[in-house]
Coordinates of C-alpha atoms and ligand atoms in Angstrom, one line a residue:
Chain A
M17 CA 19.2 -7.1 20.4
K18 CA 18.6 -3.8 18.5
Y19 CA 19.3 -3.3 14.7
V20 CA 17.3 0.0 14.3
K21 CA 19.4 3.3 14.7
G22 CA 16.3 5.2 14.5
L23 CA 13.8 7.3 12.2
K24 CA 14.9 9.5 9.3
C25 CA 13.1 12.1 7.3
R26 CA 13.3 11.2 3.7
E27 CA 13.0 14.8 2.7
C28 CA 15.6 16.6 4.5
G29 CA 17.4 14.0 6.4
R30 CA 16.7 14.9 10.1
E31 CA 17.2 12.2 12.5
Y32 CA 14.8 10.8 15.1
P33 CA 14.8 8.7 17.9
V34 CA 12.8 5.5 17.5
E35 CA 9.0 6.8 18.9
P36 CA 5.6 6.8 17.4
I37 CA 5.7 9.5 15.3
Y38 CA 5.6 9.8 11.5
V39 CA 6.4 13.1 10.2
C40 CA 9.4 15.6 10.3
E41 CA 9.1 18.5 12.7
F42 CA 10.9 20.8 10.4
C43 CA 9.9 20.1 6.9
F44 CA 6.4 17.7 7.3
G45 CA 8.4 15.1 5.3
P46 CA 7.6 11.2 6.2
L47 CA 9.8 9.5 8.6
E48 CA 11.6 5.8 7.7
A49 CA 13.5 3.4 9.6
I50 CA 16.9 3.4 9.5
Y51 CA 19.2 0.3 10.5
D52 CA 22.7 -0.3 11.3
Y53 CA 23.5 -2.6 8.3
G54 CA 26.8 -3.4 9.3
K55 CA 25.4 -5.2 12.6
I56 CA 23.0 -6.9 10.7
K57 CA 25.5 -8.2 8.0
R58 CA 27.2 -9.9 10.8
A59 CA 23.9 -11.3 12.5
L60 CA 21.7 -12.3 9.1
T61 CA 23.0 -14.9 6.6
R62 CA 21.3 -17.1 4.7
K63 CA 21.8 -19.9 6.7
T64 CA 20.5 -18.6 9.6
I65 CA 17.3 -17.8 7.8
E66 CA 17.1 -20.9 6.4
K67 CA 17.0 -22.4 9.9
R68 CA 14.2 -20.3 11.2
P69 CA 10.4 -21.3 11.0
K70 CA 8.6 -20.0 7.9
T71 CA 7.1 -16.9 8.5
L72 CA 7.9 -13.4 7.9
W73 CA 9.7 -13.1 11.0
R74 CA 12.6 -15.0 9.6
Y75 CA 14.3 -11.8 8.4
K76 CA 13.6 -10.0 11.8
E77 CA 16.8 -8.2 11.7
L78 CA 15.6 -6.2 8.9
L79 CA 12.4 -5.4 10.8
P80 CA 11.9 -2.2 13.0
I81 CA 11.3 -4.0 16.5
D82 CA 13.9 -4.2 19.3
G83 CA 12.9 -7.4 20.8
E84 CA 11.2 -10.5 19.9
P85 CA 8.3 -10.9 17.4
Q86 CA 4.8 -10.8 19.3
V87 CA 2.3 -10.5 16.5
G88 CA 1.5 -12.6 13.4
L89 CA 3.5 -15.3 14.2
S90 CA 2.2 -17.7 11.7
S91 CA 2.0 -14.8 8.8
G92 CA 3.8 -14.4 5.8
F93 CA 6.6 -17.0 3.8
T94 CA 3.4 -17.5 1.6
P95 CA 3.9 -19.8 -1.8
L96 CA 5.8 -18.6 -4.8
V97 CA 3.9 -20.7 -7.4
K98 CA 5.5 -21.2 -10.7
A99 CA 2.8 -20.4 -13.2
D100 CA 3.6 -22.4 -15.9
I101 CA 0.0 -22.7 -17.4
L102 CA -0.4 -18.9 -17.5
A103 CA 3.4 -18.6 -18.6
K104 CA 2.3 -20.9 -21.5
Y105 CA -1.1 -18.9 -22.0
L106 CA 1.0 -15.6 -22.4
G107 CA 3.8 -17.0 -24.7
V108 CA 6.4 -15.9 -21.6
K109 CA 9.2 -18.0 -20.5
E110 CA 9.5 -18.0 -16.9
L111 CA 6.2 -16.7 -14.8
Y112 CA 5.7 -16.7 -10.8
I113 CA 3.1 -15.7 -8.6
K114 CA 3.6 -14.6 -5.0
D115 CA 0.8 -15.7 -3.7
D116 CA -0.4 -13.6 -0.7
T117 CA -4.2 -15.0 -1.0
V118 CA -3.5 -17.1 1.3
N119 CA -1.4 -15.0 3.9
H120 CA -2.2 -15.9 7.6
P121 CA -4.7 -15.2 9.1
T122 CA -6.5 -12.8 7.1
L123 CA -5.8 -13.6 3.5
S124 CA -4.0 -10.3 2.0
F125 CA -0.3 -8.9 2.1
K126 CA -1.8 -6.4 5.1
D127 CA -1.0 -9.7 7.4
R128 CA 2.6 -8.7 7.2
V129 CA 2.3 -5.1 7.9
V130 CA 0.0 -5.4 10.9
A131 CA 2.2 -8.1 12.3
V132 CA 4.9 -5.8 12.2
A133 CA 3.1 -2.8 13.5
L134 CA 1.2 -4.6 16.4
T135 CA 4.5 -5.8 17.5
K136 CA 5.7 -2.3 17.4
A137 CA 2.5 -1.1 19.3
K138 CA 3.5 -3.4 22.4
E139 CA 6.8 -2.6 22.5
F140 CA 5.7 1.2 22.6
G141 CA 3.3 0.0 25.4
F142 CA 0.0 0.8 23.5
D143 CA -3.3 -0.7 24.5
T144 CA -5.3 0.3 21.8
V145 CA -4.7 -0.2 18.0
A146 CA -6.8 1.7 15.6
C147 CA -7.1 2.0 11.6
A148 CA -8.8 3.8 8.7
S149 CA -9.8 1.5 6.3
T150 CA -12.3 -0.1 3.7
G151 CA -11.5 -3.6 3.7
N152 CA -8.1 -5.6 3.7
L153 CA -6.4 -3.3 6.8
A154 CA -9.5 -3.6 8.7
H155 CA -9.6 -7.2 8.5
A156 CA -6.1 -7.5 9.6
V157 CA -6.0 -5.0 12.2
S158 CA -9.2 -6.7 13.8
A159 CA -7.9 -10.2 13.7
H160 CA -4.4 -9.8 14.7
G161 CA -5.6 -7.2 17.4
A162 CA -7.9 -9.7 18.9
K163 CA -5.1 -12.8 19.0
S164 CA -2.9 -10.3 20.7
G165 CA -5.1 -8.8 23.0
F166 CA -5.2 -5.0 22.2
N167 CA -8.6 -2.8 22.3
R168 CA -9.2 -2.0 18.5
F169 CA -11.1 0.8 16.8
I170 CA -11.7 0.5 13.2
F171 CA -13.0 3.5 11.5
I172 CA -15.0 3.0 8.1
P173 CA -17.0 5.1 5.7
A174 CA -20.7 4.3 6.8
S175 CA -21.2 3.5 2.5
L176 CA -19.0 0.3 2.7
E177 CA -20.7 -2.8 1.5
Q178 CA -22.0 -5.1 3.6
S179 CA -19.6 -8.3 3.0
K180 CA -16.4 -5.8 4.3
I181 CA -18.3 -5.0 7.1
T182 CA -18.9 -8.8 8.1
A183 CA -15.5 -9.6 7.5
S184 CA -14.0 -7.1 10.2
I185 CA -17.2 -7.2 12.8
V186 CA -16.5 -10.8 13.4
Y187 CA -13.5 -10.0 15.4
E188 CA -15.6 -7.5 17.5
P189 CA -13.3 -4.8 17.1
N190 CA -15.2 -1.2 17.9
L191 CA -16.2 -0.7 14.6
V192 CA -17.0 2.9 13.7
A193 CA -18.9 4.0 10.2
V194 CA -18.2 7.5 9.7
D195 CA -21.1 9.6 8.3
G196 CA -19.4 11.5 5.3
N197 CA -17.5 11.2 2.2
Y198 CA -14.3 10.0 1.7
D199 CA -12.4 13.4 2.7
D200 CA -14.3 13.7 5.8
V201 CA -13.4 10.5 7.1
N202 CA -9.7 10.8 6.3
R203 CA -9.5 14.3 8.3
L204 CA -11.5 13.0 11.1
C205 CA -9.1 10.2 11.8
S206 CA -5.9 12.2 11.3
E207 CA -7.6 14.4 13.9
I208 CA -8.6 11.3 16.3
A209 CA -4.8 10.2 15.8
N210 CA -3.3 13.3 17.2
K211 CA -5.6 13.5 20.1
Y212 CA -5.8 9.8 21.5
R213 CA -2.9 7.9 22.8
W214 CA -3.7 4.9 20.2
A215 CA -1.5 3.1 17.9
F216 CA -3.0 4.0 14.7
V217 CA -1.4 1.6 12.5
N218 CA -1.1 3.7 9.2
I219 CA -0.5 6.8 10.9
N220 CA 1.4 7.3 13.8
I221 CA 2.7 3.6 13.3
R222 CA 3.4 4.1 9.8
P223 CA 7.2 4.2 9.5
F224 CA 7.2 0.7 11.4
Y225 CA 3.9 -0.7 9.9
A226 CA 5.1 0.0 6.2
E227 CA 8.4 -1.9 6.8
G228 CA 6.4 -5.1 7.2
S229 CA 5.7 -4.9 3.3
K230 CA 10.0 -5.7 2.8
T231 CA 9.3 -9.3 3.9
I232 CA 7.4 -10.0 0.3
G233 CA 10.6 -9.0 -1.5
F234 CA 12.9 -11.2 0.7
E235 CA 10.9 -13.9 0.3
I236 CA 10.9 -13.8 -3.4
V237 CA 14.5 -13.7 -3.4
E238 CA 14.8 -16.4 -1.2
Q239 CA 12.4 -18.8 -2.9
L240 CA 13.7 -18.3 -6.3
G241 CA 17.2 -19.8 -4.4
W242 CA 18.7 -16.9 -3.5
D243 CA 18.3 -15.3 -6.9
T244 CA 16.5 -12.2 -8.0
P245 CA 14.1 -12.3 -11.0
D246 CA 14.2 -9.7 -13.8
S247 CA 10.9 -8.0 -13.2
I248 CA 8.6 -7.7 -10.3
V249 CA 4.9 -6.5 -10.9
V250 CA 3.4 -4.9 -7.8
P251 CA 0.0 -3.1 -7.3
C252 CA -0.2 0.4 -5.8
A253 CA -2.4 2.1 -3.7
S254 CA -0.5 4.8 -1.6
G255 CA 2.6 3.1 -3.5
S256 CA 4.3 1.9 -0.2
L257 CA 4.3 -1.7 -0.7
L258 CA 6.3 -0.9 -4.3
T259 CA 8.9 1.1 -2.4
K260 CA 9.2 -1.3 0.1
V261 CA 9.7 -4.6 -2.4
W262 CA 12.5 -2.3 -3.9
K263 CA 14.0 -0.9 -0.4
A264 CA 14.4 -5.0 0.3
L265 CA 16.3 -6.3 -2.5
K266 CA 18.6 -3.1 -2.1
E267 CA 18.9 -4.3 1.7
F268 CA 20.0 -7.7 0.7
K269 CA 22.7 -6.3 -1.3
E270 CA 23.4 -4.2 1.3
I271 CA 23.9 -7.0 3.9
G272 CA 25.6 -9.2 1.5
I273 CA 23.0 -11.9 1.1
L274 CA 22.6 -10.8 -3.0
K275 CA 25.8 -9.7 -4.9
E276 CA 23.9 -7.7 -7.5
V277 CA 20.2 -6.1 -7.5
E278 CA 19.3 -5.7 -11.8
T279 CA 15.4 -6.4 -11.3
K280 CA 13.2 -4.0 -12.7
I281 CA 10.1 -2.8 -10.5
Y282 CA 6.7 -2.5 -12.4
G283 CA 3.9 -0.6 -10.7
A284 CA -0.1 -1.8 -11.6
Q285 CA -2.9 0.4 -11.1
A286 CA -6.5 0.6 -12.1
T287 CA -7.2 3.4 -14.7
G288 CA -10.1 4.6 -12.4
C289 CA -7.5 5.6 -9.8
S290 CA -4.1 6.0 -11.4
P291 CA -2.5 8.9 -9.9
I292 CA 1.3 7.3 -9.7
S293 CA 0.9 5.6 -13.1
T294 CA -0.6 9.0 -14.6
A295 CA 2.9 10.8 -13.4
F296 CA 5.0 8.0 -14.5
K297 CA 3.6 8.4 -18.0
Q298 CA 3.4 12.3 -18.1
G299 CA 7.3 11.9 -17.1
T300 CA 6.5 14.2 -14.1
D301 CA 7.1 14.0 -10.3
V302 CA 3.8 15.5 -9.6
I303 CA 1.4 13.3 -8.2
R304 CA -2.3 14.7 -9.2
P305 CA -4.7 13.7 -6.7
V306 CA -8.0 12.0 -8.1
K307 CA -11.3 10.9 -7.3
P308 CA -11.1 7.0 -7.3
N309 CA -13.5 5.1 -9.6
T310 CA -13.0 1.7 -10.1
V311 CA -13.8 -1.9 -9.1
A312 CA -10.2 -2.2 -7.6
K313 CA -11.6 -0.7 -4.0
S314 CA -8.4 -1.9 -2.3
L315 CA -6.1 0.4 -4.7
A316 CA -8.3 3.0 -4.6
I317 CA -6.2 5.8 -2.9
G318 CA -6.6 9.0 -4.9
N319 CA -4.0 10.9 -2.9
P320 CA -1.2 8.7 -2.2
A321 CA 1.2 9.2 0.6
D322 CA 4.3 7.4 -1.0
G323 CA 3.4 8.0 -5.0
F324 CA 6.4 9.9 -5.3
Y325 CA 8.7 7.4 -3.8
A326 CA 7.1 4.5 -5.7
L327 CA 7.8 6.9 -8.9
Q328 CA 11.6 7.1 -7.9
A329 CA 11.9 3.2 -7.2
V330 CA 10.3 2.3 -10.5
R331 CA 12.3 4.7 -12.6
E332 CA 15.9 4.2 -10.4
S333 CA 15.3 0.4 -11.3
G334 CA 14.4 0.7 -14.8
G335 CA 10.8 -0.5 -14.7
A336 CA 7.5 1.2 -15.7
M337 CA 4.0 1.8 -14.8
E338 CA 0.7 1.1 -16.2
D339 CA -2.9 1.2 -15.5
V340 CA -5.8 -1.3 -16.6
S341 CA -9.7 -0.8 -17.1
D342 CA -12.2 -2.5 -14.8
E343 CA -13.0 -4.8 -17.8
E344 CA -9.4 -6.2 -18.0
I345 CA -9.3 -6.3 -14.1
I346 CA -12.3 -8.8 -14.3
D347 CA -10.7 -11.0 -17.4
A348 CA -7.4 -11.0 -15.4
I349 CA -9.2 -12.1 -12.3
K350 CA -10.7 -14.9 -14.2
L351 CA -7.7 -15.9 -16.2
L352 CA -5.3 -16.4 -13.2
A353 CA -8.2 -18.6 -11.5
K354 CA -8.6 -20.7 -14.7
T355 CA -5.1 -21.3 -15.5
E356 CA -3.6 -21.3 -11.9
G357 CA -6.3 -21.9 -9.7
I358 CA -5.5 -19.0 -7.7
F359 CA -8.7 -16.8 -6.9
A360 CA -7.4 -13.3 -6.3
E361 CA -9.0 -10.3 -5.4
T362 CA -9.5 -7.0 -7.6
A363 CA -5.7 -5.8 -6.7
G364 CA -4.5 -9.1 -8.2
G365 CA -6.6 -8.6 -11.1
V366 CA -5.0 -5.0 -11.7
T367 CA -1.4 -6.6 -11.3
L368 CA -2.1 -9.5 -14.0
A369 CA -3.9 -7.2 -16.4
T370 CA -1.0 -4.5 -16.2
Y371 CA 1.5 -7.3 -16.8
I372 CA -0.3 -8.2 -20.2
K373 CA -0.4 -4.9 -21.0
L374 CA 3.4 -4.4 -20.4
L375 CA 4.2 -7.7 -22.3
K376 CA 2.1 -6.2 -25.2
E377 CA 3.8 -2.5 -25.0
G378 CA 7.1 -4.4 -25.1
K379 CA 8.2 -3.0 -21.6
I380 CA 8.7 -6.4 -20.2
D381 CA 10.3 -9.0 -22.2
K382 CA 8.9 -12.4 -23.2
K383 CA 12.3 -13.8 -21.6
D384 CA 12.3 -12.1 -18.6
C385 CA 11.8 -14.4 -15.4
T386 CA 9.0 -12.1 -13.9
V387 CA 7.0 -12.1 -10.3
L388 CA 3.5 -10.9 -10.0
C389 CA 2.7 -9.9 -6.2
I390 CA -0.7 -10.9 -5.9
T391 CA -1.6 -9.4 -2.6
G392 CA -5.3 -10.7 -1.5
N393 CA -8.1 -13.1 -1.7
G394 CA -11.0 -13.1 -4.2
L395 CA -13.3 -14.2 -1.4
K396 CA -13.2 -11.0 -0.2
T397 CA -14.5 -9.3 -3.2
A398 CA -16.5 -12.3 -5.2
E399 CA -19.5 -9.8 -5.8
V400 CA -17.4 -8.2 -8.6
L401 CA -17.7 -11.1 -10.5
D402 CA -21.5 -11.2 -10.3
G403 CA -22.9 -11.8 -13.9
K404 CA -19.5 -12.1 -15.2
T405 CA -18.6 -15.8 -14.6
A406 CA -18.9 -18.5 -16.8
E407 CA -22.3 -20.0 -16.9
V408 CA -23.7 -23.0 -14.6
Y409 CA -25.8 -26.0 -15.9
H410 CA -29.0 -26.5 -14.1
I411 CA -30.6 -30.1 -14.3
K412 CA -33.0 -32.2 -13.0
P413 CA -31.9 -35.2 -10.4
N414 CA -32.1 -37.6 -13.5
L415 CA -29.6 -39.3 -15.8
A416 CA -31.2 -38.1 -18.9
S417 CA -31.0 -34.3 -17.7
F418 CA -27.4 -34.8 -16.9
E419 CA -26.9 -36.4 -20.5
E420 CA -28.5 -33.3 -21.9
A421 CA -26.4 -31.1 -20.1
L422 CA -23.3 -33.1 -21.2
S423 CA -24.0 -32.8 -24.7
M424 CA -24.4 -29.2 -24.4
I425 CA -21.0 -28.7 -23.0
K426 CA -19.6 -30.8 -25.6
Q427 CA -20.9 -29.4 -28.3
K428 CA -19.3 -25.9 -26.9
G429 CA -16.3 -27.9 -27.1
G430 CA -16.0 -28.2 -23.1
K431 CA -14.0 -30.9 -21.7
Chain B
M24 CA -13.6 32.9 20.7
S25 CA -13.4 29.6 19.1
E26 CA -10.3 27.3 19.5
V27 CA -7.5 27.6 17.2
K28 CA -6.4 24.7 15.3
K29 CA -3.5 23.7 13.2
L30 CA -3.7 21.8 9.8
R31 CA -1.0 20.0 7.8
V32 CA -1.9 20.4 4.0
R33 CA -0.1 20.3 0.8
L34 CA -1.1 22.7 -1.9
T35 CA -0.9 22.1 -5.4
F36 CA -1.2 25.3 -7.5
P37 CA -1.8 25.2 -11.4
Q38 CA 0.3 26.6 -13.9
E39 CA -1.8 29.9 -14.1
L40 CA -2.1 30.6 -10.5
I41 CA 2.0 30.0 -9.7
K42 CA 2.4 33.9 -10.2
E43 CA -0.4 35.0 -8.0
P44 CA -0.7 35.7 -4.4
V45 CA -3.3 33.3 -3.5
L46 CA -2.0 32.1 -0.3
F47 CA -1.3 35.6 1.1
R48 CA -4.7 36.8 -0.1
M49 CA -6.7 34.1 1.4
A50 CA -4.4 34.4 4.9
K51 CA -5.1 38.1 5.2
K52 CA -8.9 37.8 4.4
Y53 CA -9.7 34.7 6.5
D54 CA -6.9 35.3 9.3
V55 CA -5.0 32.1 8.7
M56 CA -1.6 32.0 9.6
P57 CA 0.4 29.8 6.8
N58 CA 3.5 28.4 8.0
I59 CA 5.6 27.2 4.8
R60 CA 7.5 24.2 5.6
R61 CA 8.7 23.0 2.1
A62 CA 7.8 24.5 -1.7
R63 CA 9.0 23.4 -5.1
V64 CA 8.2 25.5 -7.9
T65 CA 8.7 25.1 -11.5
D66 CA 7.5 26.8 -14.5
T67 CA 4.7 24.5 -15.0
F68 CA 3.7 23.4 -11.7
G69 CA 4.0 24.7 -7.8
E70 CA 3.6 22.6 -4.8
M71 CA 3.7 23.9 -1.1
I72 CA 3.8 22.1 2.1
L73 CA 2.5 23.8 5.0
E74 CA 0.9 24.4 8.6
L75 CA -2.4 26.3 8.8
E76 CA -3.4 27.8 11.8
G77 CA -6.9 29.1 12.8
T78 CA -10.1 28.5 14.2
E79 CA -11.9 25.8 12.4
T80 CA -14.1 28.2 10.7
N81 CA -11.8 30.2 9.3
L82 CA -9.5 27.3 8.4
Q83 CA -12.5 25.7 6.6
Q84 CA -13.3 28.9 4.8
G85 CA -10.1 29.6 3.8
I86 CA -9.4 26.1 2.5
N87 CA -12.6 26.3 0.3
S88 CA -11.5 29.8 -1.1
L89 CA -8.5 28.2 -2.1
R90 CA -10.2 25.2 -3.8
E91 CA -12.4 27.5 -5.5
Q92 CA -9.4 29.4 -7.3
G93 CA -8.2 26.0 -8.5
V94 CA -5.7 25.1 -5.7
V95 CA -5.6 21.6 -4.9
V96 CA -5.7 21.1 -1.1
E97 CA -4.9 17.9 0.4
L98 CA -3.7 16.3 3.9
I99 CA -0.1 16.0 3.5
E100 CA -0.2 12.6 4.9
G101 CA -2.1 11.3 2.0
D102 CA -5.3 9.6 2.2
I103 CA -5.4 7.7 5.6
I104 CA -8.1 5.2 4.5
E105 CA -6.7 2.2 2.9
Ligands
LIG9 C1 -4.9 -6.3 -1.9 C2 -4.1 -4.9 -1.7 N1 -3.0 -5.1 -2.6 C3 -2.0 -4.0 -2.7 C4 -2.5 -2.8 -1.7 C5 -1.3 -1.6 -2.0 O1 -0.6 -1.2 -1.1 P1 -0.2 0.4 -1.0 O2 -0.9 1.0 -0.3 O3 1.5 -0.1 0.0 O4 0.5 0.5 -2.2 C6 -3.6 -2.9 -0.7 C7 -3.5 -1.7 0.1 O5 -4.1 -1.2 0.3 C8 -4.1 -3.9 -0.8 O6 -4.9 -4.1 -0.2
LIG10 ZN1 12.1 17.1 7.4

């Protein structure tokens, strides 16, 4: 069954058939998948969804594939954790963590987008998948690509940290480290994507890939008992995830799964790379590209392709955007771990720290039911905590030494 | 003769350059053909989405000269490295 009608230019509205293309030939605007919602409404109800396996594919009619899912068959449907301890600490009424730190198999929300992108790449008949990435996306394309039998080309800047290289190369893709600065790598990859007939997930497959992010939004609604929260906080790099979370809520309304959508969408960035939140705060539509300088590397996109649409979504929903310092990010990572037992990567720190800032500014109400999208696992960026964690007690292997330490712990008020 | 290439870019003009024919001058000087697809210009800001056609060297020199004058030149697909 096909539910996708085609692709449509977000700027001029011209329509295109379902093909591995991503920009409008006329105005160079980005293309987006469009659906036959009437048909989906008849096929997809709460009941049908509830009967399906707990993966992101339970909403498959709202994803841009023509046949059955082929990749990422265990991805998605991550826990929605009621964060009572953190809520109490912050003095807020109702708080949830959408916990994509445990997405299968590569521990970030990129498992969602890549599951959809590679299923589509199979349908298009590609034998090779590729991406340009400094982290989560590289891990997801390498892993899902291995499992689904693709040749894989992963492009990274040569300066990337060893831990990130290991977490990609272990799946044995063709890992290509490009000598040059960030702009050089960007330019090269867009040239390669034009020349080789490969499925570049975030270039020529982008209209399909990006749709995978909607599943975070669908899951939040279902896991709240088919209800919407008052506010959702989403971390932004290119701005795609935020745009798609908003689209997900609107689509659920469109097909009658939700009656009303009154959720406000909030965008979170690191101050060291905040082109979208800066535009929001200045009240303009103009996204000025920046050179990123932040610990939140997974969000360090200085020239965000979907920044304009993210701004629109935030404004349309009545939300807001904020950005936070590296110090606030680290503190938030630690706070989330010690209250809720969830170790998030820097993007998660950005989300929680931004939430705290928005509470202080009165932009999110303490009485709101809020969901924080925590999108990646802390073990991937553990080095950012070096020298910034609580202290370890070193003792000799005897009871006296232990008891000495214990009395120190008690003196400090520890339990 | 080196090969002619096409490059899709977004130009962002600061306020003081909006009324200047920077693009036209660059195109003439470096023999680069601009093909404008979309533009938004307000009093304080100008944005143009276009395709530039020329040899690799000319494109590079043309883009460098725009940047030197304060125009922000970016790939229209945004940053590709995620
Ligand atoms: C962990 C994590 N969270 C959030 C994002 C933001 O995604 P987007 O580019 O869709 O704004 C990324 C993207 O790279 C990411 O790696
Ligand atoms: Zn168009």
